[in-house]
Coordinates of N, CA and C in Angstrom, one line a residue:
X24 N -0.3 6.5 5.9 CA -0.5 7.9 5.5 C 0.1 8.9 6.5
X25 N 0.3 10.1 6.1 CA 1.0 11.1 6.9 C 0.2 11.6 8.1
X26 N 0.8 12.1 9.1 CA 0.0 12.6 10.3 C -1.0 13.6 10.0
X27 N -0.7 14.5 9.0 CA -1.7 15.5 8.6 C -2.8 15.0 7.6
X28 N -2.7 13.7 7.2 CA -3.7 13.1 6.4 C -3.6 13.4 4.9
X29 N -2.5 14.1 4.5 CA -2.4 14.6 3.1 C -1.8 13.6 2.2
X30 N -0.9 12.7 2.7 CA -0.1 11.9 1.9 C -0.1 10.4 2.2
X31 N 0.0 9.6 1.2 CA 0.2 8.2 1.4 C 1.6 7.8 1.0
X32 N 2.2 6.9 1.8 CA 3.6 6.5 1.6 C 3.6 5.0 1.3
X33 N 4.4 4.6 0.4 CA 4.6 3.1 0.1 C 5.9 2.9 -0.6
X34 N 6.3 1.6 -0.6 CA 7.5 1.2 -1.3 C 7.0 0.4 -2.6
X35 N 7.7 0.6 -3.7 CA 7.4 -0.1 -4.9 C 8.6 -0.5 -5.7
X36 N 8.6 -1.6 -6.4 CA 9.7 -2.1 -7.1 C 9.5 -1.9 -8.6
X37 N 9.2 -0.7 -9.0 CA 9.0 -0.3 -10.4 C 10.2 0.1 -11.1
X38 N 11.3 0.3 -10.4 CA 12.6 0.6 -11.0 C 13.7 -0.4 -10.6
X39 N 13.3 -1.7 -10.7 CA 14.2 -2.8 -10.5 C 14.6 -3.1 -9.0
X40 N 14.3 -2.2 -8.1 CA 14.5 -2.4 -6.7 C 13.5 -1.5 -6.0
X41 N 13.3 -1.8 -4.7 CA 12.2 -1.1 -3.9 C 12.7 0.3 -3.6
X42 N 11.9 1.3 -4.0 CA 12.1 2.7 -3.6 C 10.9 3.2 -2.8
X43 N 11.0 4.3 -2.1 CA 9.9 4.9 -1.4 C 9.2 6.0 -2.2
X44 N 7.9 5.9 -2.2 CA 7.1 6.9 -3.0 C 6.1 7.5 -2.1
X45 N 5.6 8.6 -2.4 CA 4.4 9.2 -1.8 C 3.4 9.6 -2.9
X46 N 2.2 9.7 -2.5 CA 1.2 10.3 -3.4 C 0.1 11.0 -2.6
X47 N -0.7 11.8 -3.2 CA -1.7 12.5 -2.5 C -2.8 11.5 -2.0
X48 N -3.3 11.8 -0.8 CA -4.3 10.9 -0.3 C -5.6 11.0 -1.1
X49 N -5.8 12.0 -1.9 CA -7.0 12.1 -2.7 C -6.8 11.5 -4.1
X50 N -5.6 10.9 -4.3 CA -5.3 10.3 -5.6 C -4.3 11.1 -6.5
X51 N -3.9 10.6 -7.6 CA -2.9 11.3 -8.4 C -1.7 10.5 -8.7
X52 N -0.7 11.1 -9.3 CA 0.5 10.4 -9.6 C 1.4 10.3 -8.4
X53 N 2.3 9.3 -8.4 CA 3.2 9.0 -7.3 C 4.5 9.8 -7.5
X54 N 5.1 10.2 -6.4 CA 6.4 10.9 -6.4 C 7.5 10.0 -5.8
X55 N 8.5 9.8 -6.5 CA 9.6 9.0 -6.0 C 10.6 9.8 -5.1
X56 N 10.8 9.2 -3.9 CA 11.7 10.0 -3.0 C 13.1 9.4 -2.9
X57 N 13.3 8.1 -3.1 CA 14.6 7.5 -3.0 C 15.0 6.9 -4.3
X58 N 16.3 6.9 -4.6 CA 16.9 6.4 -5.9 C 18.1 5.5 -5.7
X59 N 18.3 5.1 -4.5 CA 19.5 4.2 -4.2 C 19.3 2.8 -4.9
X60 N 20.4 2.2 -5.2 CA 20.4 0.8 -5.8 C 20.0 -0.2 -4.7
X61 N 20.0 0.1 -3.5 CA 19.6 -0.8 -2.4 C 18.1 -0.7 -2.3
X62 N 17.4 -1.7 -1.7 CA 16.0 -1.7 -1.4 C 15.7 -0.7 -0.3
X63 N 14.7 0.1 -0.4 CA 14.3 1.1 0.6 C 12.8 0.7 1.0
X64 N 12.6 0.6 2.3 CA 11.3 0.2 2.8 C 10.8 1.3 3.8
X65 N 9.7 1.9 3.5 CA 9.2 2.9 4.4 C 8.5 2.3 5.6
X66 N 8.7 3.1 6.7 CA 8.1 2.6 8.0 C 7.4 3.6 8.8
X67 N 7.5 4.9 8.5 CA 6.8 5.9 9.3 C 7.1 7.3 8.8
X68 N 6.6 8.3 9.6 CA 6.7 9.7 9.2 C 7.2 10.5 10.4
X69 N 7.8 11.6 10.1 CA 8.2 12.6 11.1 C 6.9 13.3 11.6
X70 N 6.8 13.8 12.8 CA 5.5 14.4 13.3 C 5.0 15.5 12.4
X71 N 5.8 16.3 11.8 CA 5.3 17.4 11.0 C 4.9 17.0 9.6
X72 N 4.9 15.7 9.3 CA 4.6 15.2 7.9 C 5.5 15.7 6.8
X73 N 6.6 16.2 7.2 CA 7.5 16.8 6.2 C 8.6 15.8 5.7
X74 N 8.7 14.7 6.3 CA 9.7 13.6 5.9 C 9.1 12.3 6.2
X75 N 9.6 11.3 5.4 CA 9.3 9.9 5.7 C 10.5 9.2 6.3
X76 N 10.2 8.1 7.0 CA 11.2 7.3 7.7 C 11.3 6.0 6.9
X77 N 12.5 5.5 6.6 CA 12.6 4.3 5.9 C 13.9 3.6 6.3
X78 N 14.0 2.3 5.9 CA 15.2 1.5 6.2 C 15.9 1.2 4.9
X79 N 17.2 1.1 4.9 CA 17.9 0.8 3.6 C 19.3 0.3 4.0
X80 N 19.8 -0.6 3.1 CA 21.2 -1.1 3.3 C 22.2 -0.3 2.6
X81 N 22.8 0.6 3.3 CA 23.8 1.5 2.7 C 25.0 1.6 3.6
X82 N 26.2 1.8 3.0 CA 27.4 1.9 3.7 C 27.7 0.7 4.5
X83 N 27.4 -0.5 3.9 CA 27.7 -1.8 4.4 C 26.9 -2.2 5.6
X84 N 25.8 -1.5 5.9 CA 24.9 -2.0 7.0 C 23.5 -1.4 6.7
X85 N 22.5 -2.0 7.3 CA 21.1 -1.5 7.2 C 20.9 -0.5 8.4
X86 N 20.4 0.7 8.0 CA 20.2 1.7 9.0 C 18.8 2.3 8.7
X87 N 18.4 3.2 9.6 CA 17.1 4.0 9.5 C 17.4 5.4 9.0
X88 N 16.7 5.8 8.0 CA 16.9 7.1 7.4 C 15.6 7.9 7.4
X89 N 15.8 9.2 7.1 CA 14.6 10.1 6.9 C 14.9 10.9 5.6
X90 N 13.9 11.1 4.8 CA 14.1 11.9 3.6 C 12.9 12.9 3.4
X91 N 13.1 14.1 3.0 CA 12.1 15.1 2.8 C 11.1 14.6 1.8
X92 N 9.8 15.0 2.0 CA 8.8 14.7 0.9 C 9.1 15.5 -0.3
X93 N 10.0 16.5 -0.3 CA 10.4 17.2 -1.5 C 11.6 16.5 -2.2
X94 N 12.1 15.4 -1.6 CA 13.2 14.7 -2.1 C 14.5 15.3 -1.5
X95 N 15.6 14.8 -2.0 CA 16.9 15.3 -1.5 C 17.7 14.1 -0.9
X96 N 18.8 14.5 -0.2 CA 19.7 13.5 0.4 C 19.1 12.9 1.7
X97 N 18.9 11.6 1.8 CA 18.4 11.0 3.1 C 19.5 11.2 4.2
X98 N 18.9 11.3 5.4 CA 19.7 11.6 6.6 C 19.6 10.3 7.5
X99 N 20.8 9.8 7.9 CA 20.8 8.6 8.8 C 20.3 9.1 10.2
X100 N 19.4 8.2 10.8 CA 18.9 8.6 12.1 C 19.5 7.8 13.2
X101 N 19.5 6.5 13.1 CA 20.0 5.7 14.3 C 21.5 5.8 14.4
X102 N 22.3 5.7 13.3 CA 23.7 5.9 13.3 C 24.4 5.0 14.4
X103 N 23.9 3.8 14.6 CA 24.5 2.9 15.6 C 25.5 2.0 14.9
X104 N 26.3 1.3 15.6 CA 27.3 0.3 15.0 C 26.6 -1.0 14.6
X105 N 25.3 -1.2 14.9 CA 24.6 -2.4 14.6 C 24.3 -2.5 13.1
X106 N 24.1 -3.7 12.6 CA 24.1 -3.8 11.1 C 22.7 -4.0 10.5
X107 N 21.7 -4.4 11.3 CA 20.4 -4.7 10.7 C 19.3 -4.0 11.5
X108 N 19.1 -2.7 11.2 CA 18.1 -1.9 11.8 C 16.9 -1.7 10.8
X109 N 15.7 -1.6 11.3 CA 14.5 -1.4 10.5 C 13.3 -1.1 11.3
X110 N 12.2 -0.8 10.7 CA 10.9 -0.5 11.4 C 11.0 0.7 12.2
X111 N 11.6 1.8 11.8 CA 11.8 3.0 12.6 C 10.4 3.7 12.8
X112 N 10.2 4.1 14.0 CA 9.0 5.0 14.4 C 9.6 6.1 15.3
X113 N 9.2 7.3 15.1 CA 9.7 8.4 15.9 C 8.5 9.0 16.7
X114 N 8.9 9.5 17.9 CA 7.8 10.0 18.9 C 7.3 11.3 18.4
X115 N 6.2 11.7 19.0 CA 5.5 12.9 18.6 C 6.4 14.2 18.8
X116 N 7.2 14.2 19.8 CA 8.1 15.3 20.0 C 9.5 15.2 19.3
X117 N 9.7 14.0 18.6 CA 10.9 13.8 17.9 C 12.1 13.5 18.7
X118 N 12.0 13.2 20.0 CA 13.1 12.9 20.9 C 13.4 11.5 21.0
X119 N 12.6 10.6 20.5 CA 12.8 9.1 20.7 C 12.5 8.4 19.4
X120 N 13.4 7.5 19.1 CA 13.3 6.7 17.9 C 13.2 5.2 18.3
X121 N 12.0 4.6 17.9 CA 11.8 3.2 18.2 C 12.2 2.4 16.9
X122 N 12.9 1.3 17.1 CA 13.3 0.5 16.0 C 13.6 -1.0 16.4
X123 N 13.7 -1.8 15.4 CA 14.0 -3.2 15.6 C 15.4 -3.5 15.1
X124 N 16.1 -4.4 15.6 CA 17.5 -4.8 15.2 C 17.6 -6.3 15.1
X125 N 18.0 -6.9 14.0 CA 18.1 -8.3 13.8 C 17.6 -8.7 12.5
X126 N 17.4 -10.0 12.3 CA 17.1 -10.6 11.0 C 15.6 -10.7 10.7
X127 N 14.8 -10.0 11.5 CA 13.3 -10.1 11.3 C 12.8 -9.6 10.0
X128 N 13.5 -8.7 9.4 CA 13.0 -8.1 8.2 C 12.9 -9.1 7.1
X129 N 13.8 -10.1 7.0 CA 13.8 -11.1 6.0 C 13.3 -12.5 6.5
X130 N 13.5 -12.7 7.8 CA 13.1 -14.0 8.3 C 12.0 -13.9 9.4
X131 N 11.1 -13.0 9.2 CA 10.0 -12.8 10.1 C 9.1 -14.1 10.2
X132 N 9.1 -14.9 9.2 CA 8.2 -16.1 9.2 C 8.8 -17.2 10.1
X133 N 10.0 -17.1 10.5 CA 10.6 -18.1 11.4 C 10.2 -17.9 12.8
X134 N 9.0 -18.4 13.2 CA 8.5 -18.1 14.6 C 9.3 -18.9 15.6
X135 N 10.0 -20.0 15.2 CA 10.8 -20.8 16.1 C 12.3 -20.5 16.0
X136 N 12.7 -19.4 15.3 CA 14.1 -19.1 15.2 C 14.7 -18.8 16.5
X137 N 15.9 -19.4 16.8 CA 16.6 -19.1 18.0 C 18.1 -19.0 17.6
X138 N 18.5 -17.7 17.3 CA 19.9 -17.5 16.9 C 20.3 -16.1 17.5
X139 N 21.5 -15.8 17.3 CA 22.0 -14.5 17.8 C 21.5 -13.3 17.0
X140 N 20.8 -13.6 15.9 CA 20.3 -12.5 15.0 C 18.8 -12.4 15.1
X141 N 18.1 -12.9 16.2 CA 16.7 -12.7 16.3 C 16.5 -11.2 16.5
X142 N 15.3 -10.7 16.1 CA 15.0 -9.3 16.2 C 14.6 -8.9 17.6
X143 N 15.2 -7.8 18.2 CA 14.8 -7.2 19.4 C 14.5 -5.8 19.2
X144 N 13.8 -5.1 20.1 CA 13.4 -3.8 20.0 C 14.2 -2.8 20.9
X145 N 14.5 -1.6 20.3 CA 15.3 -0.6 21.0 C 14.6 0.7 20.9
X146 N 14.9 1.6 21.9 CA 14.4 3.0 21.8 C 15.7 3.9 21.9
X147 N 15.8 4.9 21.1 CA 16.9 5.8 21.1 C 16.5 7.1 21.7
X148 N 17.3 7.6 22.6 CA 17.0 8.9 23.2 C 17.8 9.9 22.3
X149 N 17.1 10.7 21.5 CA 17.7 11.6 20.6 C 17.9 13.0 21.2
X150 N 17.4 13.1 22.5 CA 17.7 14.4 23.2 C 19.1 14.3 23.9
X151 N 19.6 13.1 24.1 CA 20.9 13.0 24.7 C 22.0 13.3 23.8
X152 N 23.2 13.7 24.3 CA 24.4 14.0 23.5 C 25.5 13.2 24.1
X153 N 26.0 12.2 23.3 CA 25.4 11.7 22.0 C 24.2 10.9 22.3
X154 N 23.5 10.5 21.2 CA 22.3 9.7 21.3 C 22.6 8.4 22.0
X155 N 21.7 7.9 22.9 CA 21.8 6.7 23.6 C 20.7 5.8 23.2
X156 N 20.9 4.5 23.1 CA 19.9 3.5 22.8 C 19.7 2.5 23.9
X157 N 18.4 2.2 24.2 CA 18.1 1.2 25.3 C 17.4 0.0 24.7
X158 N 17.8 -1.1 25.1 CA 17.2 -2.4 24.6 C 15.9 -2.6 25.4
X159 N 14.8 -2.8 24.7 CA 13.5 -3.0 25.3 C 13.1 -4.4 25.5
X160 N 13.5 -5.3 24.6 CA 13.1 -6.7 24.6 C 14.4 -7.6 24.5
X161 N 14.3 -8.8 25.2 CA 15.4 -9.7 25.1 C 14.8 -11.1 25.1
X162 N 13.8 -11.3 24.3 CA 13.1 -12.6 24.1 C 14.0 -13.5 23.2
X163 N 13.9 -14.8 23.4 CA 14.7 -15.7 22.6 C 14.3 -15.7 21.1
X164 N 13.1 -15.3 20.8 CA 12.7 -15.3 19.4 C 12.5 -13.9 18.9
X165 N 11.9 -13.7 17.7 CA 11.7 -12.4 17.1 C 10.7 -11.6 17.9
X166 N 11.0 -10.3 18.0 CA 10.0 -9.2 18.4 C 9.9 -8.3 17.2
X167 N 8.8 -8.2 16.5 CA 8.7 -7.6 15.2 C 7.7 -6.4 15.1
X168 N 7.8 -5.7 14.0 CA 6.9 -4.6 13.6 C 6.5 -3.7 14.7
X169 N 7.4 -3.0 15.3 CA 7.1 -2.1 16.4 C 6.3 -0.9 16.0
X170 N 5.4 -0.5 16.9 CA 4.5 0.7 16.8 C 4.6 1.5 18.1
X171 N 4.7 2.8 18.0 CA 4.8 3.7 19.1 C 3.5 4.5 19.2
X172 N 2.8 4.5 20.3 CA 1.6 5.2 20.6 C 2.0 6.6 21.1
X173 N 1.7 7.7 20.3 CA 2.1 9.0 20.6 C 1.4 9.6 21.8
X174 N 0.2 9.0 22.2 CA -0.5 9.6 23.3 C -0.2 8.9 24.6
X175 N 0.2 7.6 24.6 CA 0.4 6.9 25.9 C 1.8 6.4 26.1
X176 N 2.7 6.5 25.1 CA 4.0 6.0 25.1 C 4.0 4.5 25.2
X177 N 2.9 3.8 24.8 CA 2.9 2.4 24.7 C 3.6 2.0 23.5
X178 N 4.3 0.8 23.5 CA 4.9 0.2 22.4 C 4.2 -1.1 22.1
X179 N 3.7 -1.3 20.8 CA 3.1 -2.5 20.4 C 4.0 -3.3 19.5
X180 N 4.0 -4.6 19.5 CA 4.8 -5.4 18.6 C 4.3 -6.8 18.6
X181 N 4.8 -7.6 17.7 CA 4.4 -9.0 17.5 C 5.5 -9.9 18.0
X182 N 5.1 -10.9 18.7 CA 6.1 -11.9 19.2 C 5.4 -13.2 19.4
X183 N 6.1 -14.3 19.2 CA 5.6 -15.6 19.4 C 6.2 -16.2 20.7
X184 N 5.4 -16.1 21.8 CA 5.9 -16.6 23.1 C 5.0 -17.7 23.6
X185 N 4.5 -18.4 22.7 CA 3.6 -19.6 23.0 C 3.4 -20.3 21.7
X186 N 2.2 -20.8 21.4 CA 1.9 -21.5 20.2 C 1.8 -20.6 19.0
X187 N 1.3 -19.4 19.2 CA 1.1 -18.5 18.0 C 1.6 -17.1 18.4
X188 N 2.0 -16.4 17.3 CA 2.4 -15.0 17.5 C 1.2 -14.1 17.9
X189 N 1.4 -13.2 18.8 CA 0.3 -12.3 19.3 C 0.8 -10.9 19.3
X190 N -0.1 -9.9 19.4 CA 0.3 -8.5 19.6 C 0.6 -8.3 21.1
X191 N 1.7 -7.7 21.4 CA 2.1 -7.4 22.8 C 2.1 -5.9 23.0
X192 N 2.0 -5.5 24.3 CA 2.1 -4.1 24.6 C 3.0 -3.9 25.8
X193 N 3.9 -2.9 25.7 CA 4.7 -2.5 26.9 C 4.7 -1.0 26.9
X194 N 5.0 -0.4 28.1 CA 5.1 1.0 28.2 C 6.5 1.4 28.3
X195 N 6.9 2.5 27.6 CA 8.3 3.0 27.8 C 8.5 3.4 29.2
X196 N 9.6 3.2 29.8 CA 10.9 2.8 29.2 C 11.2 1.3 29.1
X197 N 10.2 0.4 29.1 CA 10.4 -1.0 28.9 C 9.9 -1.9 30.0
X198 N 8.7 -1.5 30.4 CA 8.0 -2.4 31.4 C 7.6 -3.7 30.8
X199 N 7.4 -4.7 31.5 CA 7.1 -6.1 31.0 C 6.0 -6.1 30.0
X200 N 6.2 -6.8 28.9 CA 5.3 -6.9 27.8 C 4.1 -7.8 28.1
X201 N 2.9 -7.4 27.7 CA 1.7 -8.1 28.0 C 1.0 -8.4 26.7
X202 N 0.5 -9.6 26.4 CA -0.2 -9.9 25.2 C -1.6 -9.3 25.2
X203 N -2.0 -8.7 24.1 CA -3.4 -8.1 24.0 C -4.2 -8.8 23.0
X204 N -3.7 -9.8 22.4 CA -4.5 -10.7 21.6 C -4.3 -12.1 22.1
X205 N -5.3 -13.0 21.6 CA -5.2 -14.4 22.1 C -5.7 -15.3 21.0
X206 N -5.1 -15.3 19.9 CA -5.5 -16.2 18.8 C -5.0 -17.6 19.0
X207 N -5.8 -18.6 18.7 CA -5.4 -20.0 18.9 C -5.4 -20.8 17.6
X208 N -5.5 -20.1 16.4 CA -5.5 -20.9 15.2 C -4.5 -20.4 14.2
X209 N -3.9 -19.3 14.4 CA -2.8 -18.8 13.5 C -2.2 -17.6 14.1
X210 N -1.0 -17.2 13.7 CA -0.3 -16.1 14.3 C -0.5 -14.8 13.7
X211 N -0.2 -13.7 14.4 CA -0.4 -12.4 13.9 C 0.8 -12.0 13.0
X212 N 0.6 -11.3 11.9 CA 1.6 -10.8 11.0 C 1.4 -9.4 10.6
X213 N 2.5 -8.7 10.2 CA 2.4 -7.4 9.5 C 1.6 -6.4 10.4
X214 N 2.0 -6.2 11.6 CA 1.4 -5.2 12.4 C 1.7 -3.8 11.9
X215 N 0.6 -3.0 11.8 CA 0.8 -1.6 11.4 C -0.2 -0.7 12.2
X216 N -0.2 0.6 11.9 CA -1.1 1.5 12.6 C -1.3 2.8 11.9
X217 N -2.1 3.6 12.4 CA -2.2 5.0 12.0 C -0.9 5.7 12.4
X218 N -0.6 6.9 11.9 CA 0.6 7.6 12.2 C 0.8 7.8 13.7
X219 N -0.2 8.0 14.4 CA -0.1 8.3 15.9 C 0.0 7.0 16.7
X220 N -0.2 5.9 16.1 CA 0.0 4.6 16.8 C -1.2 4.3 17.7
X221 N -2.3 4.9 17.5 CA -3.5 4.7 18.5 C -4.5 3.7 17.9
X222 N -4.4 3.3 16.6 CA -5.2 2.3 16.0 C -4.3 1.3 15.3
X223 N -4.5 0.0 15.6 CA -3.7 -1.0 15.1 C -4.4 -1.8 14.0
X224 N -3.6 -2.3 13.0 CA -4.1 -3.2 12.0 C -3.1 -4.3 11.8
X225 N -3.6 -5.5 11.5 CA -2.6 -6.6 11.2 C -3.4 -7.7 10.5
X226 N -2.6 -8.7 10.0 CA -3.1 -9.8 9.3 C -3.1 -11.0 10.2
X227 N -4.1 -11.8 10.2 CA -4.1 -13.1 10.9 C -5.2 -14.0 10.4
X228 N -4.9 -15.2 10.1 CA -5.8 -16.2 9.6 C -6.4 -15.8 8.3
X229 N -5.6 -15.2 7.4 CA -6.1 -14.7 6.1 C -7.2 -13.6 6.2
X230 N -7.2 -12.9 7.3 CA -8.1 -11.8 7.5 C -7.3 -10.5 7.9
X231 N -7.9 -9.4 7.7 CA -7.3 -8.1 8.2 C -8.1 -7.7 9.4
X232 N -7.4 -7.4 10.5 CA -8.0 -7.1 11.8 C -7.7 -5.6 12.2
X233 N -8.7 -5.0 12.8 CA -8.5 -3.7 13.4 C -8.6 -3.8 14.9
X234 N -7.7 -3.2 15.6 CA -7.6 -3.3 17.1 C -7.5 -1.9 17.7
X235 N -8.4 -1.5 18.5 CA -8.3 -0.2 19.3 C -7.8 -0.6 20.6
X236 N -6.5 -0.4 20.9 CA -6.0 -0.9 22.2 C -6.5 -0.1 23.4
X237 N -7.2 1.0 23.2 CA -7.7 1.8 24.4 C -8.9 1.1 24.9
X238 N -9.6 0.2 24.2 CA -10.8 -0.4 24.6 C -10.6 -1.7 25.4
X239 N -9.9 -2.7 25.0 CA -9.5 -2.9 23.6 C -10.7 -3.6 22.8
X240 N -10.8 -3.2 21.6 CA -11.9 -3.7 20.7 C -11.2 -4.3 19.4
X241 N -11.6 -5.5 19.2 CA -11.0 -6.2 18.0 C -12.1 -6.6 17.1
X242 N -11.9 -6.3 15.8 CA -12.9 -6.7 14.8 C -12.1 -7.0 13.5
X243 N -12.7 -8.0 12.7 CA -12.2 -8.2 11.4 C -12.7 -7.2 10.4
X244 N -11.9 -6.8 9.4 CA -12.3 -5.8 8.5 C -12.9 -6.5 7.2
X245 N -14.1 -6.2 6.9 CA -14.7 -6.9 5.7 C -14.1 -6.3 4.4
X246 N -13.6 -7.2 3.6 CA -13.0 -6.7 2.3 C -13.8 -7.3 1.1
X247 N -14.3 -6.5 0.3 CA -15.0 -7.0 -0.9 C -14.4 -6.4 -2.1
X248 N -14.0 -7.2 -3.0 CA -13.2 -6.8 -4.2 C -14.0 -7.3 -5.5
X249 N -14.3 -6.4 -6.3 CA -14.9 -6.7 -7.6 C -13.8 -7.2 -8.5
X250 N -14.0 -8.4 -9.0 CA -13.0 -9.0 -9.9 C -13.5 -9.3 -11.3
X251 N -12.5 -9.5 -12.2 CA -12.9 -9.9 -13.5 C -13.3 -11.3 -13.6
X252 N -14.0 -11.7 -14.6 CA -14.3 -13.1 -14.8 C -13.1 -14.0 -14.9
X253 N -13.2 -15.2 -14.5 CA -12.0 -16.1 -14.5 C -11.6 -16.4 -15.9
X254 N -12.5 -16.4 -16.9 CA -12.2 -16.7 -18.3 C -12.6 -15.5 -19.1
X255 N -12.0 -15.4 -20.3 CA -12.4 -14.3 -21.2 C -13.9 -14.5 -21.6
X256 N -14.6 -13.4 -21.8 CA -16.0 -13.4 -22.2 C -16.1 -13.6 -23.7
X257 N -16.0 -14.8 -24.1 CA -16.1 -15.2 -25.5 C -17.3 -16.0 -25.8
X258 N -18.0 -15.7 -26.8 CA -19.2 -16.4 -27.2 C -18.9 -17.1 -28.5
X259 N -19.1 -18.4 -28.6 CA -18.8 -19.2 -29.8 C -20.1 -19.3 -30.6
X260 N -20.1 -19.0 -31.9 CA -21.2 -19.2 -32.7 C -20.8 -19.9 -34.0
X261 N -21.7 -20.7 -34.5 CA -21.5 -21.4 -35.8 C -22.4 -20.7 -36.8
X262 N -21.7 -20.2 -37.8 CA -22.5 -19.5 -38.9 C -22.6 -20.4 -40.1
X263 N -23.8 -20.5 -40.6 CA -24.1 -21.2 -41.8 C -24.9 -20.3 -42.8
X264 N -24.9 -20.8 -44.0 CA -25.7 -20.0 -45.0 C -27.2 -20.1 -44.8

């Protein structure tokens, strides 16, 4: 959802490829923001809640873009020569862009992957002229799903540096990463957060978990879903005279 709490943002494949949509947080119809033939995946918001950040493969490479909630032409943000950028998050003052580069968008499940295309994290200084990007991680495997805490400048991400993937924390400009979870039965996946990056959510062991890194307090989120019956509600009767 947006920093002001008014909008929900999501990607949907309702027009043959993934586009970015928003809708009111109170419900209602969805508004389509992107119309490109490439898949578009939303990852964050600008601090003023006036634009969404997404990744898309355009102009022969995958880059990070922003588009107004009113629609219009998307604007490239990273504009680096690298080919596979995604997971963009921008700082509260708009001067830094956090993103991942590598094959983690499609091969995130390869915890043992060791190639030149593993995902690493970068931060871009958008106050510099021209923009400059600094590499934050150089692990042999994937570093995925980056989150930027607007209050502390901490960066959270998922990495498998042992038996199972865990949530790690490092402080900008790239101090050593420290694990803040310790699961021993399954790895962490799909790390997300509130817009400010102060509350974390992720999937692990077929559960949804909430993590407050300031405590840190970890709890599973109970999910109860009312479902239809497994079979049609049909009653068979034999009618006789």
